Amino acid sequence: QLQLVESGGGVVQPGGSLSLSCAASGSLALEYYIIAWFRQAPGKEREGVSCITQRAFTIRYADSVKGRFTISRDDAENMVYLHMDSLKPEDTGVYYCAAELSPVCSQEQEDFKNWGQGTQVTVSA
């Protein structure tokens, strides 16, 4: 079991940037897990934003954030990050990090058993 705590959310104007962090703790080191970021907008289903495998061998992004968001991991610090640039109002939502012991980069929520509590991102003028 891995405990995940997100931070860094807030209110930002369209075109702005924001960096989210996810701190991991548990009996097994973060380096063994794949990590993904998800988001859930009001009234919508949770969607995958990005995933990163162990040692960052594979990184994937949803088409809606490609070129604007960057996922990264620091296994030594048990941290995962999501840097978001050129934010749009449609990026508004609760952002979650998730982790799983799997070799496959996934952006499907049913593939993950370890979740954080989420952090709110609001993009508004």
Short mmCIF file of C-alpha atoms in Angstrom, two decimals:
data_model
loop_
_atom_site.label_atom_id
_atom_site.label_comp_id
_atom_site.label_asym_id
_atom_site.label_seq_id
_atom_site.Cartn_x
_atom_site.Cartn_y
_atom_site.Cartn_z
CA GLN A 1 0.00 0.00 0.00
CA LEU A 2 1.26 3.43 -0.93
CA GLN A 3 0.05 6.69 0.61
CA LEU A 4 -0.10 9.66 -1.76
CA VAL A 5 -0.57 13.33 -0.88
CA GLU A 6 -1.01 15.95 -3.60
CA SER A 7 -0.26 19.64 -3.19
CA GLY A 8 0.23 22.75 -5.30
CA GLY A 9 -3.27 23.37 -6.55
CA GLY A 10 -4.75 26.84 -6.67
CA VAL A 11 -6.34 29.52 -8.79
CA VAL A 12 -4.53 30.71 -11.90
CA GLN A 13 -5.43 32.89 -14.85
CA PRO A 14 -5.73 31.44 -18.36
CA GLY A 15 -2.31 31.16 -19.91
CA GLY A 16 -0.66 30.79 -16.53
CA SER A 17 1.36 27.96 -15.04
CA LEU A 18 1.06 25.74 -12.00
CA SER A 19 3.09 22.88 -10.61
CA LEU A 20 1.54 20.03 -8.69
CA SER A 21 3.43 17.71 -6.36
CA CYS A 22 2.62 14.26 -5.08
CA ALA A 23 4.46 12.91 -2.04
CA ALA A 24 4.55 9.15 -1.66
CA SER A 25 5.14 7.01 1.40
CA GLY A 26 4.77 3.33 2.11
CA SER A 27 6.47 0.04 2.71
CA LEU A 28 7.68 -0.20 -0.89
CA ALA A 29 9.69 2.57 -2.53
CA LEU A 30 8.11 4.73 -5.19
CA GLU A 31 10.62 3.56 -7.79
CA TYR A 32 8.70 0.27 -8.18
CA TYR A 33 5.45 2.00 -9.15
CA ILE A 34 4.05 3.52 -12.27
CA ILE A 35 2.47 6.90 -11.56
CA ALA A 36 -0.38 8.69 -13.24
CA TRP A 37 -2.14 12.00 -12.87
CA PHE A 38 -5.90 12.15 -13.30
CA ARG A 39 -8.35 15.01 -13.13
CA GLN A 40 -12.05 15.37 -12.60
CA ALA A 41 -13.96 18.43 -13.72
CA PRO A 42 -17.31 19.29 -12.15
CA GLY A 43 -20.04 17.06 -13.55
CA LYS A 44 -17.59 14.99 -15.57
CA GLU A 45 -15.91 11.64 -15.18
CA ARG A 46 -12.34 11.33 -13.97
CA GLU A 47 -9.90 11.29 -16.89
CA GLY A 48 -6.28 10.35 -17.26
CA VAL A 49 -3.89 13.22 -17.86
CA SER A 50 -0.47 11.64 -17.91
CA CYS A 51 1.46 8.56 -16.82
CA ILE A 52 5.10 7.71 -16.23
CA THR A 53 6.63 4.28 -15.79
CA GLN A 54 9.47 3.19 -13.57
CA ARG A 55 12.69 5.08 -14.36
CA ALA A 56 10.60 7.23 -16.74
CA PHE A 57 11.08 4.72 -19.55
CA THR A 58 7.65 5.57 -20.91
CA ILE A 59 5.71 8.82 -20.56
CA ARG A 60 2.29 9.44 -22.03
CA TYR A 61 -0.05 12.43 -22.12
CA ALA A 62 -3.68 12.90 -22.98
CA ASP A 63 -4.06 14.74 -26.29
CA SER A 64 -5.73 17.63 -24.48
CA VAL A 65 -2.59 18.42 -22.46
CA LYS A 66 0.17 17.31 -24.83
CA GLY A 67 2.78 20.03 -25.23
CA ARG A 68 1.53 21.94 -22.19
CA PHE A 69 1.94 19.53 -19.25
CA THR A 70 5.10 17.76 -18.08
CA ILE A 71 5.15 14.80 -15.71
CA SER A 72 8.30 13.89 -13.81
CA ARG A 73 9.41 11.80 -10.87
CA ASP A 74 12.15 11.96 -8.26
CA ASP A 75 12.39 8.48 -6.80
CA ALA A 76 15.12 9.48 -4.37
CA GLU A 77 12.70 11.95 -2.79
CA ASN A 78 9.58 9.80 -3.36
CA MET A 79 7.99 12.65 -5.27
CA VAL A 80 6.04 12.98 -8.47
CA TYR A 81 5.34 16.24 -10.25
CA LEU A 82 3.01 17.65 -12.86
CA HIS A 83 4.05 20.98 -14.33
CA MET A 84 1.28 22.70 -16.24
CA ASP A 85 1.80 25.56 -18.69
CA SER A 86 -0.58 27.54 -20.89
CA LEU A 87 -3.48 26.62 -18.65
CA LYS A 88 -7.01 26.84 -20.02
CA PRO A 89 -10.35 27.10 -18.24
CA GLU A 90 -11.09 23.54 -19.33
CA ASP A 91 -8.11 22.36 -17.26
CA THR A 92 -10.11 23.20 -14.14
CA GLY A 93 -10.77 20.26 -11.85
CA VAL A 94 -9.53 18.17 -8.97
CA TYR A 95 -6.19 16.61 -9.82
CA TYR A 96 -5.24 13.23 -8.37
CA CYS A 97 -2.06 11.23 -8.46
CA ALA A 98 -2.28 7.46 -8.53
CA ALA A 99 0.25 4.66 -8.32
CA GLU A 100 0.34 0.98 -9.17
CA LEU A 101 2.79 -1.91 -9.31
CA SER A 102 2.65 -2.47 -13.04
CA PRO A 103 5.03 -2.25 -15.99
CA VAL A 104 2.42 -0.67 -18.23
CA CYS A 105 1.84 3.06 -18.52
CA SER A 106 -1.90 3.44 -18.02
CA GLN A 107 -4.29 6.34 -17.93
CA GLU A 108 -7.27 4.22 -16.91
CA GLN A 109 -8.42 4.70 -13.33
CA GLU A 110 -9.43 1.06 -12.90
CA ASP A 111 -5.77 0.11 -13.28
CA PHE A 112 -4.80 1.92 -10.07
CA LYS A 113 -5.39 0.98 -6.45
CA ASN A 114 -3.38 3.73 -4.70
CA TRP A 115 -4.82 7.24 -4.82
CA GLY A 116 -4.25 10.61 -3.26
CA GLN A 117 -7.03 12.83 -1.94
CA GLY A 118 -6.74 15.33 -4.80
CA THR A 119 -5.89 19.00 -5.15
CA GLN A 120 -8.12 21.64 -6.74
CA VAL A 121 -6.93 23.53 -9.82
CA THR A 122 -9.06 26.42 -11.01
CA VAL A 123 -8.24 28.31 -14.20
CA SER A 124 -10.26 31.49 -14.35
CA ALA A 125 -9.89 35.12 -15.22
#
